């Protein structure tokens, strides 16, 4: 049986990027709910992200979304983040909130609209250079609502060409990370609906193009950990957008709906070499806290990922391999489930305290007064996510 003491050194490698938009107001299709303490500026989003890292030691980077997080001087914003104790992470593009993109962006039939979308991504690459960001993440709302509305094959050809133009402008160790989503807002077809389509496009681009797997972007009953395994096999799993869902892209706190799925995913990540100092698979949250307080929601989220990572590391892989080789189905399953059912919360609390972190980050945040301070100071904050 693997012990917590044996796996504790591997927990040092955990880093979970938080999204700037998680700290803004967000909601459903019916209502965006305001909340006290909402950031008024990008800098205040960074302050909140830094608070999550300060209480957990798990969130050293914050992702930005352009144009939501536009500033005049991104180099100065990167210095601001460094002074707060974190770094700027992934730069996320946005081609789904402009009137010109009603019928698509990178896939649009009009060359002028397509060029506008391409130019937006080139602007994002400039921001990457100014902030030291490694990843440009692209999620597209492109698609159609009705049969016959669009030429699906032609849209794929235009997408391939647009992505190639963007990829050609990357430099150094910068990566293009292509995200997929089964549906929404397009309901008949989506131009990048699944991991296979994303994989086809990034393989055509080159070694610095990879796939982002959002855990909420799949059909019901999809075996997400199988997709993880396949992408790791071919070296094309670039990053995760961690969240949880009951029905579709719910963007709930990761691990809240199905912690066993999160455990299974992280086990395959670890077994496949996607975790640790030699891996370039990035862990990120993509969540919208519609009714709960934003910072505690992010703290809870990174702690959930850490807990399931620890449990996944506890799987006795030698014993598991032996049982699998012997065809001992029940023993193999029991070894797997024993790790999942192991309660590591007290061990993780002691591990945090040994590193000068609060054993109970949620309780420490509640007692810190930070939430009360921002609610008193930030009058009129909007910084909406959607």
GROMACS .gro file of C-alpha atoms in nm:
model
  386
    1UNK     CA    1   0.000   0.000   0.000
    2UNK     CA    2   0.143   0.337  -0.101
    3UNK     CA    3   0.156   0.585   0.189
    4UNK     CA    4   0.105   0.960   0.200
    5UNK     CA    5   0.467   1.005   0.311
    6UNK     CA    6   0.581   0.834  -0.008
    7UNK     CA    7   0.378   1.056  -0.239
    8UNK     CA    8   0.419   1.385  -0.046
    9UNK     CA    9   0.730   1.500  -0.240
   10UNK     CA   10   0.534   1.475  -0.566
   11UNK     CA   11   0.278   1.724  -0.437
   12UNK     CA   12   0.545   1.995  -0.458
   13UNK     CA   13   0.495   2.000  -0.835
   14UNK     CA   14   0.129   2.099  -0.824
   15UNK     CA   15   0.041   2.428  -0.992
   16UNK     CA   16  -0.314   2.520  -1.092
   17UNK     CA   17  -0.374   2.832  -1.300
   18UNK     CA   18  -0.681   3.035  -1.205
   19UNK     CA   19  -0.888   3.236  -1.455
   20UNK     CA   20  -0.931   3.610  -1.420
   21UNK     CA   21  -1.296   3.583  -1.522
   22UNK     CA   22  -1.378   3.367  -1.220
   23UNK     CA   23  -1.361   3.679  -1.003
   24UNK     CA   24  -1.607   3.885  -1.205
   25UNK     CA   25  -1.985   3.879  -1.204
   26UNK     CA   26  -2.133   3.592  -1.400
   27UNK     CA   27  -2.460   3.409  -1.439
   28UNK     CA   28  -2.686   3.192  -1.647
   29UNK     CA   29  -2.866   3.270  -1.972
   30UNK     CA   30  -3.137   3.428  -1.757
   31UNK     CA   31  -2.951   3.649  -1.512
   32UNK     CA   32  -2.607   3.782  -1.427
   33UNK     CA   33  -2.583   3.819  -1.050
   34UNK     CA   34  -2.383   4.100  -0.896
   35UNK     CA   35  -2.185   4.033  -0.581
   36UNK     CA   36  -2.016   4.260  -0.325
   37UNK     CA   37  -1.642   4.293  -0.375
   38UNK     CA   38  -1.646   4.242  -0.750
   39UNK     CA   39  -1.322   4.367  -0.908
   40UNK     CA   40  -1.336   4.704  -1.082
   41UNK     CA   41  -1.009   4.657  -1.270
   42UNK     CA   42  -0.785   4.383  -1.402
   43UNK     CA   43  -0.542   4.464  -1.123
   44UNK     CA   44  -0.808   4.382  -0.865
   45UNK     CA   45  -0.869   4.048  -1.038
   46UNK     CA   46  -0.497   3.982  -0.999
   47UNK     CA   47  -0.518   4.077  -0.633
   48UNK     CA   48  -0.792   3.817  -0.583
   49UNK     CA   49  -0.599   3.552  -0.774
   50UNK     CA   50  -0.295   3.627  -0.558
   51UNK     CA   51  -0.510   3.578  -0.247
   52UNK     CA   52  -0.597   3.226  -0.364
   53UNK     CA   53  -0.227   3.147  -0.402
   54UNK     CA   54  -0.142   3.305  -0.069
   55UNK     CA   55  -0.384   3.078   0.119
   56UNK     CA   56  -0.320   2.757  -0.077
   57UNK     CA   57   0.026   2.773  -0.236
   58UNK     CA   58  -0.133   2.607  -0.540
   59UNK     CA   59  -0.218   2.888  -0.782
   60UNK     CA   60   0.096   3.071  -0.899
   61UNK     CA   61  -0.054   3.196  -1.229
   62UNK     CA   62  -0.363   3.382  -1.346
   63UNK     CA   63  -0.500   3.348  -1.700
   64UNK     CA   64  -0.622   3.655  -1.887
   65UNK     CA   65  -0.905   3.691  -2.139
   66UNK     CA   66  -0.876   3.945  -2.420
   67UNK     CA   67  -1.044   4.192  -2.461
   68UNK     CA   68  -1.201   4.153  -2.115
   69UNK     CA   69  -0.861   4.216  -1.953
   70UNK     CA   70  -0.724   4.479  -2.190
   71UNK     CA   71  -0.481   4.737  -2.048
   72UNK     CA   72  -0.253   4.992  -2.211
   73UNK     CA   73   0.069   4.842  -2.074
   74UNK     CA   74   0.084   4.463  -2.038
   75UNK     CA   75   0.446   4.464  -1.929
   76UNK     CA   76   0.342   4.683  -1.637
   77UNK     CA   77   0.054   4.444  -1.564
   78UNK     CA   78   0.299   4.153  -1.555
   79UNK     CA   79   0.513   4.345  -1.305
   80UNK     CA   80   0.202   4.414  -1.099
   81UNK     CA   81   0.128   4.041  -1.088
   82UNK     CA   82   0.486   3.961  -0.988
   83UNK     CA   83   0.470   4.215  -0.706
   84UNK     CA   84   0.152   4.040  -0.589
   85UNK     CA   85   0.336   3.706  -0.586
   86UNK     CA   86   0.199   3.543  -0.903
   87UNK     CA   87   0.254   3.546  -1.281
   88UNK     CA   88   0.044   3.599  -1.592
   89UNK     CA   89  -0.046   3.263  -1.745
   90UNK     CA   90  -0.250   3.166  -2.049
   91UNK     CA   91  -0.383   3.435  -2.283
   92UNK     CA   92  -0.735   3.349  -2.398
   93UNK     CA   93  -0.873   3.497  -2.718
   94UNK     CA   94  -1.233   3.607  -2.770
   95UNK     CA   95  -1.408   3.594  -3.108
   96UNK     CA   96  -1.759   3.538  -2.976
   97UNK     CA   97  -1.876   3.876  -2.847
   98UNK     CA   98  -1.834   4.099  -3.149
   99UNK     CA   99  -2.121   4.166  -3.388
  100UNK     CA  100  -1.903   4.073  -3.686
  101UNK     CA  101  -1.864   3.718  -3.551
  102UNK     CA  102  -2.233   3.629  -3.560
  103UNK     CA  103  -2.167   3.371  -3.835
  104UNK     CA  104  -1.817   3.280  -3.725
  105UNK     CA  105  -1.469   3.420  -3.680
  106UNK     CA  106  -1.176   3.210  -3.798
  107UNK     CA  107  -1.418   3.009  -4.015
  108UNK     CA  108  -1.624   3.298  -4.154
  109UNK     CA  109  -1.700   3.301  -4.527
  110UNK     CA  110  -1.609   3.672  -4.550
  111UNK     CA  111  -1.229   3.717  -4.577
  112UNK     CA  112  -1.249   4.054  -4.402
  113UNK     CA  113  -1.415   3.906  -4.093
  114UNK     CA  114  -1.171   3.617  -4.094
  115UNK     CA  115  -0.879   3.858  -4.109
  116UNK     CA  116  -1.024   4.056  -3.819
  117UNK     CA  117  -1.033   3.737  -3.613
  118UNK     CA  118  -0.679   3.644  -3.715
  119UNK     CA  119  -0.554   3.993  -3.628
  120UNK     CA  120  -0.713   3.962  -3.284
  121UNK     CA  121  -0.508   3.648  -3.221
  122UNK     CA  122  -0.192   3.820  -3.343
  123UNK     CA  123  -0.265   4.093  -3.088
  124UNK     CA  124  -0.292   3.818  -2.823
  125UNK     CA  125   0.050   3.689  -2.927
  126UNK     CA  126   0.192   4.038  -2.875
  127UNK     CA  127   0.039   4.037  -2.527
  128UNK     CA  128   0.203   3.700  -2.464
  129UNK     CA  129   0.538   3.852  -2.548
  130UNK     CA  130   0.481   4.143  -2.312
  131UNK     CA  131   0.365   3.927  -2.020
  132UNK     CA  132   0.589   3.623  -2.064
  133UNK     CA  133   0.290   3.399  -2.128
  134UNK     CA  134   0.355   3.063  -2.291
  135UNK     CA  135   0.010   2.963  -2.413
  136UNK     CA  136  -0.243   3.115  -2.652
  137UNK     CA  137  -0.571   2.934  -2.592
  138UNK     CA  138  -0.834   2.941  -2.864
  139UNK     CA  139  -1.195   2.844  -2.807
  140UNK     CA  140  -1.430   2.912  -3.095
  141UNK     CA  141  -1.805   2.967  -3.084
  142UNK     CA  142  -1.807   2.912  -3.462
  143UNK     CA  143  -2.068   2.683  -3.610
  144UNK     CA  144  -2.423   2.683  -3.745
  145UNK     CA  145  -2.777   2.636  -3.618
  146UNK     CA  146  -2.954   2.484  -3.919
  147UNK     CA  147  -2.881   2.223  -4.186
  148UNK     CA  148  -2.785   2.394  -4.508
  149UNK     CA  149  -2.688   2.717  -4.334
  150UNK     CA  150  -2.317   2.671  -4.394
  151UNK     CA  151  -2.066   2.462  -4.590
  152UNK     CA  152  -1.911   2.257  -4.309
  153UNK     CA  153  -1.619   2.130  -4.521
  154UNK     CA  154  -1.530   2.478  -4.643
  155UNK     CA  155  -1.538   2.608  -4.286
  156UNK     CA  156  -1.286   2.341  -4.183
  157UNK     CA  157  -1.059   2.446  -4.468
  158UNK     CA  158  -1.084   2.811  -4.368
  159UNK     CA  159  -1.019   2.723  -4.004
  160UNK     CA  160  -0.705   2.530  -4.097
  161UNK     CA  161  -0.577   2.828  -4.295
  162UNK     CA  162  -0.656   3.077  -4.018
  163UNK     CA  163  -0.487   2.864  -3.754
  164UNK     CA  164  -0.179   2.825  -3.971
  165UNK     CA  165  -0.145   3.202  -4.005
  166UNK     CA  166  -0.170   3.242  -3.627
  167UNK     CA  167   0.065   2.953  -3.550
  168UNK     CA  168   0.330   3.098  -3.783
  169UNK     CA  169   0.360   3.405  -3.561
  170UNK     CA  170   0.439   3.215  -3.239
  171UNK     CA  171   0.794   3.243  -3.115
  172UNK     CA  172   1.027   3.065  -2.877
  173UNK     CA  173   0.841   2.819  -2.657
  174UNK     CA  174   0.498   2.974  -2.716
  175UNK     CA  175   0.217   2.727  -2.785
  176UNK     CA  176  -0.118   2.735  -2.960
  177UNK     CA  177  -0.374   2.548  -2.747
  178UNK     CA  178  -0.697   2.458  -2.927
  179UNK     CA  179  -1.003   2.390  -2.714
  180UNK     CA  180  -1.310   2.197  -2.827
  181UNK     CA  181  -1.675   2.201  -2.720
  182UNK     CA  182  -1.955   1.971  -2.827
  183UNK     CA  183  -2.219   2.244  -2.868
  184UNK     CA  184  -2.322   2.597  -2.768
  185UNK     CA  185  -2.380   2.855  -2.889
  186UNK     CA  186  -2.412   2.675  -3.223
  187UNK     CA  187  -2.663   2.391  -3.210
  188UNK     CA  188  -2.656   2.212  -3.548
  189UNK     CA  189  -2.280   2.188  -3.583
  190UNK     CA  190  -1.978   2.331  -3.405
  191UNK     CA  191  -1.655   2.379  -3.600
  192UNK     CA  192  -1.437   2.227  -3.325
  193UNK     CA  193  -1.680   1.995  -3.142
  194UNK     CA  194  -1.454   1.719  -3.012
  195UNK     CA  195  -1.101   1.609  -2.932
  196UNK     CA  196  -1.061   1.435  -3.267
  197UNK     CA  197  -1.128   1.753  -3.465
  198UNK     CA  198  -0.897   1.952  -3.239
  199UNK     CA  199  -0.628   1.686  -3.272
  200UNK     CA  200  -0.649   1.685  -3.653
  201UNK     CA  201  -0.594   2.060  -3.662
  202UNK     CA  202  -0.307   2.077  -3.413
  203UNK     CA  203  -0.126   1.783  -3.573
  204UNK     CA  204  -0.133   1.970  -3.902
  205UNK     CA  205   0.013   2.281  -3.739
  206UNK     CA  206   0.322   2.141  -3.567
  207UNK     CA  207   0.475   2.033  -3.239
  208UNK     CA  208   0.390   2.357  -3.055
  209UNK     CA  209   0.017   2.314  -3.119
  210UNK     CA  210  -0.172   2.111  -2.859
  211UNK     CA  211  -0.525   2.038  -2.734
  212UNK     CA  212  -0.703   2.183  -2.430
  213UNK     CA  213  -0.945   1.946  -2.259
  214UNK     CA  214  -1.229   2.118  -2.076
  215UNK     CA  215  -1.390   1.862  -1.848
  216UNK     CA  216  -1.738   2.007  -1.910
  217UNK     CA  217  -1.726   1.990  -2.290
  218UNK     CA  218  -1.842   1.635  -2.359
  219UNK     CA  219  -2.157   1.440  -2.427
  220UNK     CA  220  -2.312   1.252  -2.133
  221UNK     CA  221  -2.142   0.919  -2.055
  222UNK     CA  222  -1.824   1.015  -2.243
  223UNK     CA  223  -1.517   0.848  -2.092
  224UNK     CA  224  -1.308   1.162  -2.046
  225UNK     CA  225  -1.009   0.978  -1.896
  226UNK     CA  226  -0.987   0.770  -2.216
  227UNK     CA  227  -0.950   1.093  -2.412
  228UNK     CA  228  -0.677   1.200  -2.169
  229UNK     CA  229  -0.496   0.874  -2.234
  230UNK     CA  230  -0.517   0.910  -2.610
  231UNK     CA  231  -0.395   1.270  -2.617
  232UNK     CA  232  -0.106   1.185  -2.386
  233UNK     CA  233  -0.012   0.890  -2.609
  234UNK     CA  234   0.046   1.119  -2.904
  235UNK     CA  235   0.196   1.405  -2.702
  236UNK     CA  236  -0.087   1.646  -2.777
  237UNK     CA  237  -0.250   1.708  -2.438
  238UNK     CA  238  -0.154   2.068  -2.369
  239UNK     CA  239  -0.378   2.176  -2.085
  240UNK     CA  240  -0.693   2.121  -1.881
  241UNK     CA  241  -0.982   2.352  -1.809
  242UNK     CA  242  -1.108   2.197  -1.487
  243UNK     CA  243  -1.470   2.237  -1.384
  244UNK     CA  244  -1.766   2.016  -1.301
  245UNK     CA  245  -2.099   1.954  -1.466
  246UNK     CA  246  -2.427   1.773  -1.413
  247UNK     CA  247  -2.579   1.835  -1.756
  248UNK     CA  248  -2.367   2.036  -2.001
  249UNK     CA  249  -2.105   2.309  -1.968
  250UNK     CA  250  -2.213   2.397  -1.614
  251UNK     CA  251  -1.876   2.549  -1.509
  252UNK     CA  252  -1.926   2.437  -1.149
  253UNK     CA  253  -1.654   2.387  -0.889
  254UNK     CA  254  -1.431   2.104  -1.007
  255UNK     CA  255  -1.501   1.778  -0.828
  256UNK     CA  256  -1.837   1.894  -0.693
  257UNK     CA  257  -2.053   1.679  -0.922
  258UNK     CA  258  -1.833   1.373  -0.973
  259UNK     CA  259  -1.515   1.359  -0.763
  260UNK     CA  260  -1.455   1.002  -0.880
  261UNK     CA  261  -1.427   1.122  -1.240
  262UNK     CA  262  -1.170   1.382  -1.134
  263UNK     CA  263  -0.976   1.105  -0.957
  264UNK     CA  264  -0.988   0.883  -1.267
  265UNK     CA  265  -0.870   1.167  -1.490
  266UNK     CA  266  -0.581   1.256  -1.263
  267UNK     CA  267  -0.477   0.892  -1.235
  268UNK     CA  268  -0.445   0.872  -1.614
  269UNK     CA  269  -0.259   1.204  -1.621
  270UNK     CA  270  -0.007   1.075  -1.367
  271UNK     CA  271   0.027   0.733  -1.529
  272UNK     CA  272   0.069   0.894  -1.871
  273UNK     CA  273   0.346   1.131  -1.765
  274UNK     CA  274   0.130   1.442  -1.767
  275UNK     CA  275   0.213   1.546  -1.411
  276UNK     CA  276   0.541   1.653  -1.255
  277UNK     CA  277   0.842   1.872  -1.326
  278UNK     CA  278   0.907   1.711  -1.664
  279UNK     CA  279   0.553   1.760  -1.794
  280UNK     CA  280   0.426   2.059  -1.989
  281UNK     CA  281   0.056   1.975  -1.935
  282UNK     CA  282  -0.095   2.285  -1.775
  283UNK     CA  283  -0.369   2.260  -1.513
  284UNK     CA  284  -0.618   2.547  -1.523
  285UNK     CA  285  -0.962   2.617  -1.383
  286UNK     CA  286  -1.242   2.742  -1.607
  287UNK     CA  287  -1.533   2.818  -1.378
  288UNK     CA  288  -1.797   3.081  -1.320
  289UNK     CA  289  -1.918   3.129  -0.965
  290UNK     CA  290  -2.272   3.249  -1.019
  291UNK     CA  291  -2.411   3.240  -0.664
  292UNK     CA  292  -2.115   3.162  -0.436
  293UNK     CA  293  -1.839   3.403  -0.336
  294UNK     CA  294  -1.564   3.405  -0.596
  295UNK     CA  295  -1.241   3.372  -0.400
  296UNK     CA  296  -1.360   3.093  -0.167
  297UNK     CA  297  -1.496   2.919  -0.476
  298UNK     CA  298  -1.151   2.922  -0.632
  299UNK     CA  299  -0.983   2.815  -0.309
  300UNK     CA  300  -1.224   2.520  -0.281
  301UNK     CA  301  -1.152   2.430  -0.644
  302UNK     CA  302  -0.774   2.415  -0.623
  303UNK     CA  303  -0.799   2.219  -0.298
  304UNK     CA  304  -1.026   1.967  -0.470
  305UNK     CA  305  -0.770   1.917  -0.747
  306UNK     CA  306  -0.492   1.877  -0.492
  307UNK     CA  307  -0.691   1.622  -0.291
  308UNK     CA  308  -0.774   1.406  -0.592
  309UNK     CA  309  -0.416   1.433  -0.715
  310UNK     CA  310  -0.297   1.297  -0.381
  311UNK     CA  311  -0.546   1.012  -0.394
  312UNK     CA  312  -0.445   0.929  -0.752
  313UNK     CA  313  -0.079   0.923  -0.647
  314UNK     CA  314  -0.171   0.673  -0.374
  315UNK     CA  315  -0.270   0.405  -0.625
  316UNK     CA  316  -0.025   0.115  -0.582
  317UNK     CA  317   0.068   0.095  -0.947
  318UNK     CA  318   0.294  -0.210  -0.908
  319UNK     CA  319   0.020  -0.408  -0.736
  320UNK     CA  320  -0.232  -0.280  -0.989
  321UNK     CA  321  -0.014  -0.388  -1.283
  322UNK     CA  322   0.036  -0.730  -1.127
  323UNK     CA  323  -0.336  -0.778  -1.080
  324UNK     CA  324  -0.404  -0.663  -1.436
  325UNK     CA  325  -0.138  -0.898  -1.573
  326UNK     CA  326  -0.289  -1.186  -1.377
  327UNK     CA  327  -0.635  -1.103  -1.504
  328UNK     CA  328  -0.755  -1.056  -1.147
  329UNK     CA  329  -1.039  -0.816  -1.217
  330UNK     CA  330  -1.166  -0.771  -0.863
  331UNK     CA  331  -0.824  -0.724  -0.704
  332UNK     CA  332  -0.732  -0.462  -0.965
  333UNK     CA  333  -1.056  -0.277  -0.903
  334UNK     CA  334  -1.011  -0.294  -0.526
  335UNK     CA  335  -0.657  -0.152  -0.547
  336UNK     CA  336  -0.792   0.136  -0.752
  337UNK     CA  337  -1.087   0.202  -0.522
  338UNK     CA  338  -0.880   0.175  -0.203
  339UNK     CA  339  -0.682   0.479  -0.316
  340UNK     CA  340  -0.994   0.673  -0.408
  341UNK     CA  341  -1.157   0.608  -0.071
  342UNK     CA  342  -0.846   0.709   0.127
  343UNK     CA  343  -0.914   1.028   0.324
  344UNK     CA  344  -0.607   1.248   0.277
  345UNK     CA  345  -0.748   1.573   0.415
  346UNK     CA  346  -0.569   1.558   0.751
  347UNK     CA  347  -0.242   1.463   0.580
  348UNK     CA  348  -0.276   1.752   0.336
  349UNK     CA  349  -0.348   1.993   0.621
  350UNK     CA  350  -0.031   1.884   0.801
  351UNK     CA  351   0.163   1.901   0.473
  352UNK     CA  352   0.048   2.260   0.418
  353UNK     CA  353   0.133   2.364   0.772
  354UNK     CA  354   0.484   2.222   0.734
  355UNK     CA  355   0.529   2.466   0.446
  356UNK     CA  356   0.402   2.772   0.629
  357UNK     CA  357   0.056   2.756   0.474
  358UNK     CA  358  -0.271   2.740   0.665
  359UNK     CA  359  -0.385   2.387   0.729
  360UNK     CA  360  -0.742   2.498   0.655
  361UNK     CA  361  -0.722   2.753   0.372
  362UNK     CA  362  -1.098   2.803   0.358
  363UNK     CA  363  -1.115   2.881   0.729
  364UNK     CA  364  -0.805   3.098   0.716
  365UNK     CA  365  -0.950   3.303   0.431
  366UNK     CA  366  -1.280   3.349   0.614
  367UNK     CA  367  -1.091   3.473   0.920
  368UNK     CA  368  -0.851   3.697   0.727
  369UNK     CA  369  -1.088   3.989   0.671
  370UNK     CA  370  -0.997   4.007   0.300
  371UNK     CA  371  -1.354   3.945   0.186
  372UNK     CA  372  -1.494   4.213   0.413
  373UNK     CA  373  -1.227   4.458   0.298
  374UNK     CA  374  -1.295   4.418  -0.073
  375UNK     CA  375  -1.671   4.434  -0.017
  376UNK     CA  376  -1.625   4.766   0.165
  377UNK     CA  377  -1.371   4.909  -0.080
  378UNK     CA  378  -1.497   4.800  -0.421
  379UNK     CA  379  -1.814   4.993  -0.474
  380UNK     CA  380  -1.958   4.965  -0.823
  381UNK     CA  381  -1.741   4.680  -0.948
  382UNK     CA  382  -1.867   4.503  -1.259
  383UNK     CA  383  -1.592   4.320  -1.454
  384UNK     CA  384  -1.849   4.078  -1.589
  385UNK     CA  385  -1.735   3.743  -1.721
  386UNK     CA  386  -2.004   3.712  -1.988
   0.00000   0.00000   0.00000
